[in-house]
């Protein structure tokens, strides 16, 4: 196919109308872009009440009314002129932009591709004034309340080629509604009303951020979120981060604002994603509503025509601040942090048929890893419990332990100094213990060798023992490696008899080439021959796992990601693999003492509400829900 031959014309000045239409191609991509620009102007004018009226998805009509300070009649023509604005007047103003709009192009661009009418009344004016068409239109008296109404009709009426690229009415309306939702989320101090084709779709009164986010994002997010409000120097991050169990398959639950402006910034998205990396499965997306406030001089908002991207003066400092703030908030996800399950199953969520609606929506089950059942040591749990006994042990279920007996149960089992920290002193108390001392309650029984059933003051607690133990081990291994980086010695276990196994040439070469990395991880893997490797030491926390399986997994990850990367970028994936291999397996029969020790360890472990794949480790079934299942009181 032959390329078109360019037409040779002399260089000439473009007509003003054509310049505005070219600008409109960048600013006014679709009706939602018009809604965004007009809403930002209304907020910049100090509006506290905004009404958005749409017809045919915004293509036929977009009318936005606010109660802001209005526009003086003599300035109405300038409002429709290109590069005319009240928001900046110098380079200094541009470098310290504190408003949502500032370029002075939006209204002129919109007026070049649609029929525009502006009606405005200032507080000291006797009546409203209006202008129609463009900056060349006549300003005439009109009627109207204080504030401004901008009425945009027949979008792209004079550029039919652009109009052909628009989607269906419902699709365009959906984009417009999403813009309103984004802006309403950021400004709970402003009331918003949205109508489409004469029907009111949404209305949000002035409220607090917690209520506004619950109204817009729904009860699922409201019941599975953690508040965040941290500051450091000129930076402040506030809002809500969703629990890992509230993650989604798409990134449509992510709202980030910089100085009140909704942005899609790769640096900020990466910082939040990194904070979730060891509590969320790789193909899931966290939900959050976060606002970053900082000195306008520290951020450049003039990098994109639609102002949806920003550039920070010190991007590394911003990234680290956001990452650590979100990470610290997520670290609160343990039983003792908020005293209830991530998403408790209440009576209201139980179906009339008696089938409970499980609020935590876990994703697909992850593999338990090696099917070789390792033996267990008492290190993660109560010292003296028989984790190293390979024989099945009877379940001591059916009758709840009395709290006084439970406190005395561990009276003679003080933690050994070499054991992993257990946090809660496992000793008899001078006073009778209550369920309030233990948010996860006390074990009753084990179900199908997979779940622990326990009772607390709220009702029934169900624990996925493998997922819970996996999180505990993961955090212990991670803390041990962090301590090593700070100069403390990593505890390793010398194997009395080295474990030898057949290895291919690549595995042998990996062991020889990455000895430093393996040592840093607590492994001593040496080549005995061109086809044999021997495991001589393993981290103490993993001493009861299958040494051969652990060695193969470590060598595979080191080979795939490289020695330095596996300790920095891919560390969490490796630690997750190690924890999964060592965690208690399904069908392992536990005694009451062992089950209770697991519950106590969960209560003191950060992020213990979910495993490192993002699955919930426990849920709560409240007494009211149980009553409803059995129609008690009805």
Coordinates of C-alpha atoms in Angstrom, one line a residue:
X1 CA 0.0 0.0 0.0
X2 CA 1.5 3.3 -1.0
X3 CA 1.9 6.0 1.6
X4 CA 0.1 9.3 1.0
X5 CA 2.2 12.0 -0.7
X6 CA 2.5 15.0 1.6
X7 CA 1.0 18.2 0.5
X8 CA 3.6 21.0 0.3
X9 CA 2.3 24.3 1.9
X10 CA 4.1 27.3 3.1
X11 CA 4.5 27.7 6.9
X12 CA 1.5 29.7 8.2
X13 CA -0.2 30.6 11.5
X14 CA -3.1 28.3 12.3
X15 CA -6.6 29.8 12.8
X16 CA -7.5 30.2 16.5
X17 CA -10.5 27.8 16.1
X18 CA -8.3 25.1 14.7
X19 CA -5.8 25.5 17.5
X20 CA -8.5 25.0 20.0
X21 CA -9.8 22.0 18.2
X22 CA -6.4 20.5 18.2
X23 CA -6.1 21.1 21.9
X24 CA -9.5 19.6 22.4
X25 CA -8.1 16.3 21.0
X26 CA -5.8 16.1 24.0
X27 CA -8.0 17.6 26.7
X28 CA -11.5 16.4 25.6
X29 CA -11.0 12.8 24.7
X30 CA -14.6 11.8 25.6
X31 CA -17.5 13.2 27.6
X32 CA -15.9 12.1 30.9
X33 CA -13.0 14.4 30.2
X34 CA -15.4 17.3 30.1
X35 CA -17.0 16.2 33.4
X36 CA -13.5 16.1 35.0
X37 CA -12.5 19.6 33.8
X38 CA -15.8 21.2 34.9
X39 CA -15.8 19.5 38.3
X40 CA -12.3 20.6 39.0
X41 CA -13.2 24.2 38.1
X42 CA -16.2 24.0 40.5
X43 CA -14.0 22.8 43.3
X44 CA -11.4 25.5 42.6
X45 CA -14.2 28.0 42.9
X46 CA -14.9 26.9 46.4
X47 CA -18.1 25.0 45.8
X48 CA -19.6 22.9 48.6
X49 CA -22.6 21.7 46.5
X50 CA -22.2 20.3 43.0
X51 CA -24.9 18.8 40.7
X52 CA -24.0 16.9 37.6
X53 CA -26.7 16.3 34.9
X54 CA -26.0 14.1 32.0
X55 CA -28.0 13.1 28.9
X56 CA -27.2 10.2 26.5
X57 CA -24.0 9.4 28.3
X58 CA -22.9 13.1 28.3
X59 CA -22.8 13.2 24.5
X60 CA -26.0 15.2 24.2
X61 CA -25.6 17.2 27.3
X62 CA -23.4 17.8 30.3
X63 CA -24.6 20.4 32.8
X64 CA -22.7 21.1 36.0
X65 CA -24.0 23.5 38.6
X66 CA -22.1 24.6 41.7
X67 CA -22.5 27.1 44.5
X68 CA -19.0 28.5 44.2
X69 CA -17.9 32.2 44.2
X70 CA -19.0 32.7 40.5
X71 CA -17.5 34.7 37.7
X72 CA -17.8 38.4 37.2
X73 CA -19.8 39.4 34.1
X74 CA -16.9 41.2 32.5
X75 CA -14.7 38.1 32.9
X76 CA -17.1 35.6 31.3
X77 CA -15.5 36.1 27.8
X78 CA -12.1 35.5 29.2
X79 CA -13.3 32.3 30.8
X80 CA -13.9 30.9 27.3
X81 CA -10.6 32.3 25.8
X82 CA -7.5 30.2 25.4
X83 CA -4.7 30.5 28.0
X84 CA -6.8 32.7 30.2
X85 CA -6.9 31.8 33.9
X86 CA -7.1 33.2 37.4
X87 CA -5.0 30.5 38.9
X88 CA -1.5 31.3 37.8
X89 CA 0.2 34.5 36.7
X90 CA 3.9 33.7 36.8
X91 CA 6.5 30.8 36.7
X92 CA 6.5 30.9 40.5
X93 CA 2.8 30.2 40.5
X94 CA 3.2 27.4 38.0
X95 CA 5.8 25.8 40.3
X96 CA 3.5 26.1 43.3
X97 CA 0.2 25.1 41.8
X98 CA -2.4 24.6 44.6
X99 CA -5.5 24.2 42.4
X100 CA -6.8 21.3 40.3
X101 CA -6.9 23.4 37.1
X102 CA -4.4 26.0 36.0
X103 CA -3.7 26.0 32.2
X104 CA -6.8 28.0 31.1
X105 CA -7.4 25.7 28.1
X106 CA -10.2 23.5 29.1
X107 CA -13.3 25.7 28.5
X108 CA -11.9 27.1 25.3
X109 CA -11.2 23.5 24.0
X110 CA -14.7 22.4 25.0
X111 CA -16.3 25.4 23.4
X112 CA -14.5 24.6 20.1
X113 CA -16.2 21.2 19.8
X114 CA -19.5 21.7 21.5
X115 CA -22.2 24.3 22.2
X116 CA -21.4 25.9 25.6
X117 CA -23.4 28.2 27.8
X118 CA -22.1 29.7 31.0
X119 CA -24.4 31.2 33.6
X120 CA -22.9 32.7 36.7
X121 CA -23.7 34.9 39.6
X122 CA -21.3 36.3 42.2
X123 CA -22.5 36.8 45.8
X124 CA -22.7 40.6 45.4
X125 CA -24.5 40.6 42.1
X126 CA -28.2 41.4 41.8
X127 CA -28.8 38.7 39.2
X128 CA -26.9 36.2 37.1
X129 CA -25.1 36.8 33.7
X130 CA -24.6 34.4 30.8
X131 CA -22.4 34.0 27.7
X132 CA -23.1 31.5 24.9
X133 CA -20.8 30.0 22.3
X134 CA -17.2 31.3 22.6
X135 CA -15.2 34.2 24.0
X136 CA -16.6 36.3 21.2
X137 CA -20.2 35.8 22.5
X138 CA -22.3 38.5 24.1
X139 CA -22.7 38.7 27.8
X140 CA -26.4 39.1 28.8
X141 CA -28.4 39.2 32.0
X142 CA -29.9 35.9 33.1
X143 CA -31.5 34.2 36.1
X144 CA -29.8 31.8 38.5
X145 CA -28.7 31.2 42.1
X146 CA -25.2 32.1 43.4
X147 CA -22.6 30.1 41.7
X148 CA -22.0 28.8 38.2
X149 CA -23.7 26.5 35.7
X150 CA -21.8 25.3 32.6
X151 CA -24.1 23.7 30.1
X152 CA -22.3 21.7 27.3
X153 CA -24.5 20.3 24.5
X154 CA -23.9 18.2 21.4
X155 CA -20.3 17.2 22.0
X156 CA -18.3 17.0 18.7
X157 CA -21.2 18.3 16.7
X158 CA -18.7 20.1 14.4
X159 CA -16.1 17.3 14.3
X160 CA -18.2 14.3 13.3
X161 CA -15.1 12.1 12.8
X162 CA -14.3 12.4 16.5
X163 CA -17.9 11.5 17.4
X164 CA -17.6 8.2 15.6
X165 CA -14.9 7.1 18.0
X166 CA -17.3 7.3 21.0
X167 CA -18.7 4.1 22.5
X168 CA -22.3 3.3 23.4
X169 CA -24.3 5.6 25.6
X170 CA -24.0 3.3 28.6
X171 CA -20.2 3.0 28.2
X172 CA -19.7 6.8 28.0
X173 CA -22.0 7.3 31.0
X174 CA -20.0 4.7 32.9
X175 CA -16.8 6.7 32.3
X176 CA -18.5 9.9 33.4
X177 CA -19.9 8.3 36.6
X178 CA -16.4 7.0 37.4
X179 CA -15.0 10.5 37.2
X180 CA -17.6 11.8 39.6
X181 CA -16.9 8.9 42.0
X182 CA -13.2 9.6 42.0
X183 CA -13.6 13.3 42.7
X184 CA -16.3 12.7 45.3
X185 CA -14.0 10.3 47.1
X186 CA -11.4 12.9 47.5
X187 CA -13.8 15.6 48.7
X188 CA -16.2 14.3 51.4
X189 CA -16.7 18.0 52.5
X190 CA -18.6 18.6 49.3
X191 CA -22.0 17.2 48.4
X192 CA -22.4 15.7 45.0
X193 CA -25.5 14.7 43.0
X194 CA -25.5 12.8 39.7
X195 CA -28.4 12.4 37.3
X196 CA -28.6 10.7 34.0
X197 CA -31.5 11.2 31.5
X198 CA -33.5 12.9 34.2
X199 CA -33.1 10.1 36.8
X200 CA -31.0 10.7 39.9
X201 CA -28.4 8.0 40.1
X202 CA -26.2 9.0 43.1
X203 CA -26.3 11.6 45.8
X204 CA -23.7 12.0 48.5
X205 CA -24.2 14.6 51.3
X206 CA -21.3 16.2 53.1
X207 CA -19.8 13.6 55.4
X208 CA -16.5 12.2 56.8
X209 CA -14.0 10.3 54.7
X210 CA -14.9 7.0 56.3
X211 CA -18.6 7.3 55.4
X212 CA -18.0 8.7 51.9
X213 CA -15.6 5.9 51.0
X214 CA -18.1 3.3 52.4
X215 CA -20.9 4.9 50.3
X216 CA -19.0 4.9 47.1
X217 CA -16.9 1.7 47.4
X218 CA -19.5 -0.4 49.2
X219 CA -19.8 -2.2 52.5
X220 CA -17.3 -4.9 51.4
X221 CA -14.5 -2.4 51.4
X222 CA -15.8 -0.6 54.6
X223 CA -15.7 -3.9 56.5
X224 CA -12.2 -4.9 55.3
X225 CA -10.1 -1.8 55.5
X226 CA -7.5 -0.3 57.8
X227 CA -7.2 3.5 58.5
X228 CA -3.9 5.1 57.7
X229 CA -2.6 8.5 58.7
X230 CA 1.1 9.1 58.9
X231 CA 3.4 12.1 58.4
X232 CA 7.1 12.6 57.8
X233 CA 8.4 16.1 57.3
X234 CA 6.5 17.7 54.4
X235 CA 4.7 14.5 53.6
X236 CA 1.4 13.2 54.9
X237 CA -0.4 10.0 53.8
X238 CA -3.9 9.4 54.9
X239 CA -6.9 7.3 53.9
X240 CA -7.7 3.6 53.9
X241 CA -6.0 0.4 52.7
X242 CA -8.0 -2.8 52.1
X243 CA -7.1 -6.0 53.9
X244 CA -5.5 -8.6 51.6
X245 CA -8.6 -10.7 51.8
X246 CA -10.5 -7.8 50.1
X247 CA -8.3 -7.9 47.0
X248 CA -9.7 -8.0 43.5
X249 CA -8.9 -9.6 40.2
X250 CA -8.7 -6.1 38.6
X251 CA -7.0 -2.9 39.6
X252 CA -10.3 -1.0 39.7
X253 CA -10.4 -0.5 43.4
X254 CA -7.3 1.7 43.6
X255 CA -7.7 5.4 44.2
X256 CA -4.6 7.6 44.8
X257 CA -4.7 11.4 45.2
X258 CA -1.8 13.9 45.3
X259 CA -2.9 17.2 46.9
X260 CA -6.5 16.3 46.2
X261 CA -5.8 15.4 42.5
X262 CA -6.6 11.8 41.3
X263 CA -3.5 10.4 39.7
X264 CA -2.2 7.2 38.1
X265 CA 1.4 7.4 39.0
X266 CA 3.7 4.3 38.5
X267 CA 5.9 5.3 41.4
X268 CA 3.0 5.4 43.9
X269 CA 1.4 2.3 42.5
X270 CA 4.7 0.4 42.8
X271 CA 5.2 1.6 46.4
X272 CA 1.8 0.4 47.5
X273 CA 2.2 -2.9 45.6
X274 CA 5.5 -3.5 47.2
X275 CA 4.0 -3.0 50.7
X276 CA 1.5 -5.8 49.9
X277 CA 4.0 -8.2 48.3
X278 CA 4.2 -10.6 51.2
X279 CA 0.5 -10.7 52.0
X280 CA -1.0 -10.8 48.6
X281 CA -1.0 -13.3 45.8
X282 CA 0.8 -12.1 42.7
X283 CA -2.3 -12.0 40.4
X284 CA -4.5 -10.1 42.8
X285 CA -4.8 -6.3 43.2
X286 CA -5.2 -4.5 46.6
X287 CA -8.0 -2.0 47.2
X288 CA -7.2 1.4 48.7
X289 CA -8.1 5.1 48.9
X290 CA -5.0 7.1 49.7
X291 CA -4.2 10.8 49.7
X292 CA -0.7 12.2 49.7
X293 CA -0.4 15.8 50.8
X294 CA 2.9 17.7 50.3
X295 CA 4.2 21.1 49.5
X296 CA 3.1 21.9 45.9
X297 CA 6.7 23.0 45.2
X298 CA 7.8 19.3 45.6
X299 CA 5.6 17.9 42.9
X300 CA 5.2 18.9 39.2
X301 CA 1.6 18.5 38.0
X302 CA 2.3 20.0 34.5
X303 CA 3.5 16.8 32.8
X304 CA 0.4 15.5 31.1
X305 CA -2.5 17.3 29.2
X306 CA -5.1 15.6 31.4
X307 CA -3.1 16.3 34.6
X308 CA -3.4 12.6 35.6
X309 CA 0.4 12.1 36.0
X310 CA 2.8 13.9 38.3
X311 CA 6.5 14.1 38.9
X312 CA 8.1 14.3 42.3
X313 CA 11.2 16.3 43.1
X314 CA 12.5 13.5 45.3
X315 CA 10.8 10.4 44.0
X316 CA 12.9 8.0 46.1
X317 CA 11.9 9.7 49.3
X318 CA 8.2 9.7 48.4
X319 CA 8.4 6.0 47.3
X320 CA 10.0 4.9 50.6
X321 CA 7.6 7.0 52.7
X322 CA 4.5 5.5 51.0
X323 CA 5.9 2.0 51.1
X324 CA 6.7 2.0 54.8
X325 CA 3.5 3.8 55.8
X326 CA 1.4 1.2 54.0
X327 CA 3.6 -1.7 55.2
X328 CA 3.3 -0.6 58.8
X329 CA -0.5 -0.4 58.6
X330 CA -0.7 -3.9 57.1
X331 CA 1.5 -5.2 59.9
X332 CA -1.4 -4.5 62.2
X333 CA -3.4 -7.4 60.7
X334 CA -3.2 -9.8 63.6
X335 CA -5.8 -11.0 66.1
X336 CA -4.6 -8.6 68.9
X337 CA -4.5 -5.6 66.5
X338 CA -8.2 -5.2 65.9
X339 CA -9.7 -8.0 68.1
X340 CA -11.8 -9.6 65.4
X341 CA -11.4 -11.6 62.2
X342 CA -10.7 -9.6 59.0
X343 CA -14.3 -10.0 57.9
X344 CA -16.4 -11.6 60.7
X345 CA -19.4 -13.6 59.6
X346 CA -22.3 -11.8 61.4
X347 CA -25.9 -12.8 61.7
X348 CA -26.9 -10.4 59.0
X349 CA -24.7 -12.3 56.5
X350 CA -26.3 -15.7 57.1
X351 CA -28.8 -16.7 54.4
X352 CA -32.3 -17.7 55.5
X353 CA -31.6 -21.2 54.3
X354 CA -28.8 -21.4 56.9
X355 CA -25.9 -21.2 54.5
X356 CA -23.4 -18.5 55.7
X357 CA -22.1 -16.0 53.3
X358 CA -18.3 -16.0 53.6
X359 CA -17.1 -12.5 53.5
X360 CA -13.3 -13.0 53.1
X361 CA -13.3 -14.1 49.4
X362 CA -10.0 -16.1 49.3
X363 CA -8.5 -16.9 46.0
X364 CA -7.5 -20.3 44.8
X365 CA -6.0 -22.7 47.2
X366 CA -2.2 -22.8 47.0
X367 CA -0.2 -26.0 46.9
X368 CA 1.2 -27.3 50.2
X369 CA 4.4 -27.9 48.3
X370 CA 6.2 -31.1 49.0
X371 CA 4.0 -34.0 50.0
X372 CA 6.7 -35.4 52.2
X373 CA 5.4 -34.9 55.7
X374 CA 8.3 -33.5 57.8
X375 CA 8.6 -34.0 61.5
X376 CA 8.2 -31.1 63.8
X377 CA 10.0 -29.5 66.6
X378 CA 8.6 -27.5 69.5
X379 CA 10.3 -24.2 68.3
X380 CA 7.4 -22.4 66.8
X381 CA 4.9 -23.5 69.5
X382 CA 4.9 -24.4 73.1
X383 CA 8.2 -26.0 74.3
X384 CA 7.7 -29.6 75.2
X385 CA 4.8 -30.3 72.9
X386 CA 5.4 -33.5 70.8
X387 CA 5.8 -32.0 67.3
X388 CA 8.6 -34.5 66.7
X389 CA 6.5 -37.5 67.4
X390 CA 5.5 -39.0 63.9
X391 CA 2.6 -41.0 65.4
X392 CA -0.9 -39.6 65.0
X393 CA -2.1 -38.1 68.3
X394 CA -5.7 -38.2 69.5
X395 CA -7.7 -35.0 69.3
X396 CA -8.7 -33.8 72.7
X397 CA -11.9 -32.1 71.5
X398 CA -15.5 -31.9 72.4
X399 CA -15.3 -30.0 75.7
X400 CA -13.9 -26.5 76.0
X401 CA -11.0 -26.1 78.4
X402 CA -11.6 -24.0 81.4
X403 CA -9.6 -20.8 81.3
X404 CA -8.0 -21.4 84.7
X405 CA -6.8 -24.8 83.6
X406 CA -5.5 -23.3 80.4
X407 CA -3.3 -20.8 82.2
X408 CA -1.9 -23.6 84.4
X409 CA -1.4 -25.8 81.3
X410 CA 1.8 -24.0 80.4
X411 CA 3.0 -23.4 84.0
X412 CA 5.9 -25.8 83.6
X413 CA 6.7 -24.9 80.1
X414 CA 8.8 -21.7 80.2
X415 CA 10.2 -20.9 76.7
X416 CA 13.7 -22.1 76.1
X417 CA 16.2 -19.4 75.2
X418 CA 16.9 -21.0 71.9
X419 CA 13.3 -21.4 71.0
X420 CA 11.5 -18.9 68.7
X421 CA 9.9 -16.1 70.8
X422 CA 6.3 -16.9 71.8
X423 CA 5.4 -13.4 73.0
X424 CA 2.7 -14.2 75.5
X425 CA 4.1 -15.6 78.7
X426 CA 2.9 -19.2 78.9
X427 CA 2.7 -19.4 82.7
X428 CA 0.0 -19.5 85.3
X429 CA -1.6 -16.1 86.2
X430 CA -2.3 -14.7 89.6
X431 CA -5.8 -14.0 88.5
X432 CA -8.3 -16.2 86.7
X433 CA -7.7 -15.8 82.9
X434 CA -10.6 -14.9 80.6
X435 CA -11.3 -15.2 76.9
X436 CA -10.4 -11.5 76.6
X437 CA -6.8 -12.3 77.2
X438 CA -6.8 -14.5 74.1
X439 CA -8.7 -13.0 71.1
X440 CA -8.6 -16.3 69.2
X441 CA -10.0 -18.2 72.2
X442 CA -9.3 -21.8 73.1
X443 CA -9.2 -24.9 70.9
X444 CA -12.1 -27.2 70.9
X445 CA -11.3 -29.7 68.2
X446 CA -9.6 -30.3 64.8
X447 CA -11.8 -30.7 61.7
X448 CA -10.7 -33.2 59.0
X449 CA -7.0 -32.6 59.9
X450 CA -7.2 -29.1 58.3
X451 CA -9.0 -26.7 60.5
X452 CA -8.9 -25.8 64.2
X453 CA -12.2 -25.1 65.9
X454 CA -11.9 -22.7 68.8
X455 CA -14.3 -20.6 70.9
X456 CA -13.9 -17.0 72.0
X457 CA -16.2 -14.5 73.6
X458 CA -17.9 -13.8 70.2
X459 CA -18.5 -17.3 69.1
X460 CA -16.7 -19.8 67.0
X461 CA -13.3 -19.3 65.4
X462 CA -12.1 -21.4 62.5
X463 CA -8.4 -21.5 61.7
X464 CA -6.6 -22.9 58.6
X465 CA -3.7 -24.4 60.5
X466 CA -1.4 -24.7 57.5
X467 CA -2.0 -21.1 56.4
X468 CA -1.6 -19.8 60.0
X469 CA 1.6 -21.8 60.7
X470 CA 3.0 -20.7 57.3
X471 CA 2.6 -17.0 58.2
X472 CA 4.2 -17.5 61.6
X473 CA 7.2 -19.3 60.1
X474 CA 7.4 -16.8 57.3
X475 CA 7.6 -13.8 59.7
X476 CA 10.1 -15.7 61.9
X477 CA 12.4 -16.4 59.0
X478 CA 12.1 -12.9 57.7
X479 CA 12.9 -11.4 61.1
X480 CA 15.9 -13.7 61.4
X481 CA 17.3 -12.5 58.1
X482 CA 16.7 -8.9 58.9
X483 CA 18.5 -9.4 62.2
X484 CA 21.4 -10.9 60.3
X485 CA 21.6 -7.8 58.1
X486 CA 21.9 -5.7 61.3
X487 CA 24.9 -7.7 62.5
X488 CA 23.2 -10.5 64.5
X489 CA 24.2 -14.1 63.9
X490 CA 21.7 -16.2 62.0
X491 CA 21.0 -19.4 63.9
X492 CA 21.8 -22.5 61.9
X493 CA 21.5 -26.2 62.6
X494 CA 24.5 -28.4 61.9
X495 CA 23.1 -31.8 60.6
X496 CA 24.7 -34.7 62.5
X497 CA 24.6 -36.7 59.2
X498 CA 24.7 -34.6 56.1
X499 CA 21.8 -35.2 53.7
X500 CA 23.2 -36.2 50.3
X501 CA 21.2 -36.4 47.0
X502 CA 21.7 -36.8 43.3
X503 CA 22.0 -33.4 41.5
X504 CA 22.4 -32.5 37.9
X505 CA 25.3 -30.4 36.6
X506 CA 23.3 -27.1 36.8
X507 CA 22.4 -27.7 40.4
X508 CA 26.0 -28.5 41.3
X509 CA 27.3 -25.4 39.4
X510 CA 24.7 -23.2 41.2
X511 CA 25.8 -24.5 44.6
X512 CA 29.4 -23.8 43.8
X513 CA 28.9 -20.4 42.2
X514 CA 26.5 -19.0 44.9
X515 CA 28.1 -20.2 48.1
X516 CA 27.9 -16.6 49.6
X517 CA 24.2 -16.3 49.0
X518 CA 23.5 -19.8 50.4
X519 CA 25.5 -19.0 53.5
X520 CA 23.6 -15.8 54.0
X521 CA 20.4 -17.8 53.9
X522 CA 21.7 -20.3 56.5
X523 CA 22.5 -23.2 54.1
X524 CA 25.8 -25.1 53.6
X525 CA 25.4 -27.0 50.4
X526 CA 28.6 -28.6 49.1
X527 CA 29.5 -30.7 46.1
X528 CA 30.8 -34.1 46.9
X529 CA 31.1 -35.2 43.3
X530 CA 30.0 -34.0 39.9
X531 CA 26.6 -35.6 40.5
X532 CA 26.2 -35.4 44.3
X533 CA 25.4 -32.5 46.7
X534 CA 25.4 -32.6 50.5
X535 CA 23.4 -30.4 52.8
X536 CA 25.4 -29.8 56.0
X537 CA 23.5 -26.9 57.7
X538 CA 20.1 -25.4 57.4
X539 CA 18.5 -22.4 59.3
X540 CA 17.4 -23.5 62.8
X541 CA 13.8 -22.5 62.1
X542 CA 13.7 -25.0 59.2
X543 CA 15.6 -27.8 60.8
X544 CA 12.7 -30.2 60.7
X545 CA 11.8 -29.7 57.1
X546 CA 12.9 -32.0 54.4
X547 CA 16.5 -30.9 53.7
X548 CA 16.7 -32.2 50.2
X549 CA 13.5 -30.5 49.1
X550 CA 14.6 -27.2 50.7
X551 CA 18.0 -27.4 49.0
X552 CA 16.5 -28.0 45.6
X553 CA 14.1 -25.1 46.0
X554 CA 16.8 -22.7 47.2
X555 CA 19.1 -23.7 44.3
X556 CA 16.3 -23.3 41.8
X557 CA 15.4 -19.7 43.0
X558 CA 19.0 -18.7 43.2
X559 CA 19.7 -20.0 39.7
X560 CA 16.5 -18.3 38.3
X561 CA 16.8 -14.9 39.9
X562 CA 20.5 -14.6 40.7
X563 CA 22.3 -14.5 44.0
X564 CA 21.9 -10.8 44.8
X565 CA 18.3 -10.5 43.5
X566 CA 17.1 -13.5 45.5
X567 CA 18.2 -11.8 48.7
X568 CA 16.7 -8.4 47.7
X569 CA 14.0 -8.4 45.1
X570 CA 12.8 -12.0 45.3
X571 CA 13.4 -12.6 49.0
X572 CA 9.8 -12.8 49.9
X573 CA 9.0 -15.4 47.3
X574 CA 11.9 -17.6 48.5
X575 CA 10.9 -17.2 52.2
X576 CA 7.3 -18.1 51.3
X577 CA 8.6 -21.3 49.7
X578 CA 10.6 -22.2 52.7
X579 CA 7.8 -21.4 55.1
X580 CA 5.3 -23.5 53.1
X581 CA 7.6 -26.5 53.2
X582 CA 8.1 -26.3 56.9
X583 CA 4.5 -25.5 58.0
X584 CA 2.3 -28.1 59.5
X585 CA 0.6 -30.2 56.8
X586 CA -3.0 -31.1 56.3
X587 CA -4.2 -34.3 58.0
X588 CA -1.7 -33.8 60.8
X589 CA -3.4 -34.6 64.1
X590 CA -2.7 -32.0 66.8
X591 CA -3.3 -32.1 70.5
X592 CA -5.2 -29.4 72.3
X593 CA -1.9 -28.1 73.7
X594 CA -0.5 -27.8 70.2
X595 CA -3.6 -26.2 68.8
X596 CA -3.7 -23.6 71.6
X597 CA 0.0 -22.9 71.2
X598 CA -0.7 -22.1 67.5
X599 CA -3.5 -19.7 68.4
X600 CA -1.3 -17.9 70.9
X601 CA 1.5 -17.6 68.3
X602 CA -1.0 -16.1 65.8
X603 CA -2.0 -13.5 68.3
X604 CA 1.5 -12.1 68.5
X605 CA 2.6 -12.4 64.9
X606 CA 2.3 -9.5 62.5
X607 CA 0.1 -10.0 59.4
X608 CA -1.2 -13.2 60.9
X609 CA -4.7 -12.6 59.5
X610 CA -3.6 -13.9 56.2
X611 CA -0.9 -16.2 54.9
X612 CA 1.8 -14.8 52.5
X613 CA -0.4 -15.9 49.6
X614 CA -3.1 -13.5 50.7
X615 CA -5.5 -16.2 51.9
X616 CA -7.3 -15.7 55.3
X617 CA -5.9 -17.7 58.1
X618 CA -9.0 -17.5 60.3
X619 CA -12.6 -16.4 60.3
X620 CA -15.2 -15.7 63.0
X621 CA -18.7 -17.1 63.2
X622 CA -20.6 -15.0 65.8
X623 CA -23.1 -16.5 68.2
X624 CA -25.9 -14.4 66.6
X625 CA -25.1 -16.1 63.3
X626 CA -25.2 -19.5 64.9
X627 CA -28.5 -18.7 66.5
X628 CA -29.9 -17.6 63.1
X629 CA -28.7 -20.8 61.5
X630 CA -30.7 -22.9 64.0
X631 CA -33.7 -20.4 64.1
X632 CA -33.2 -19.8 67.8
X633 CA -35.4 -17.0 69.1
X634 CA -37.6 -17.0 66.1

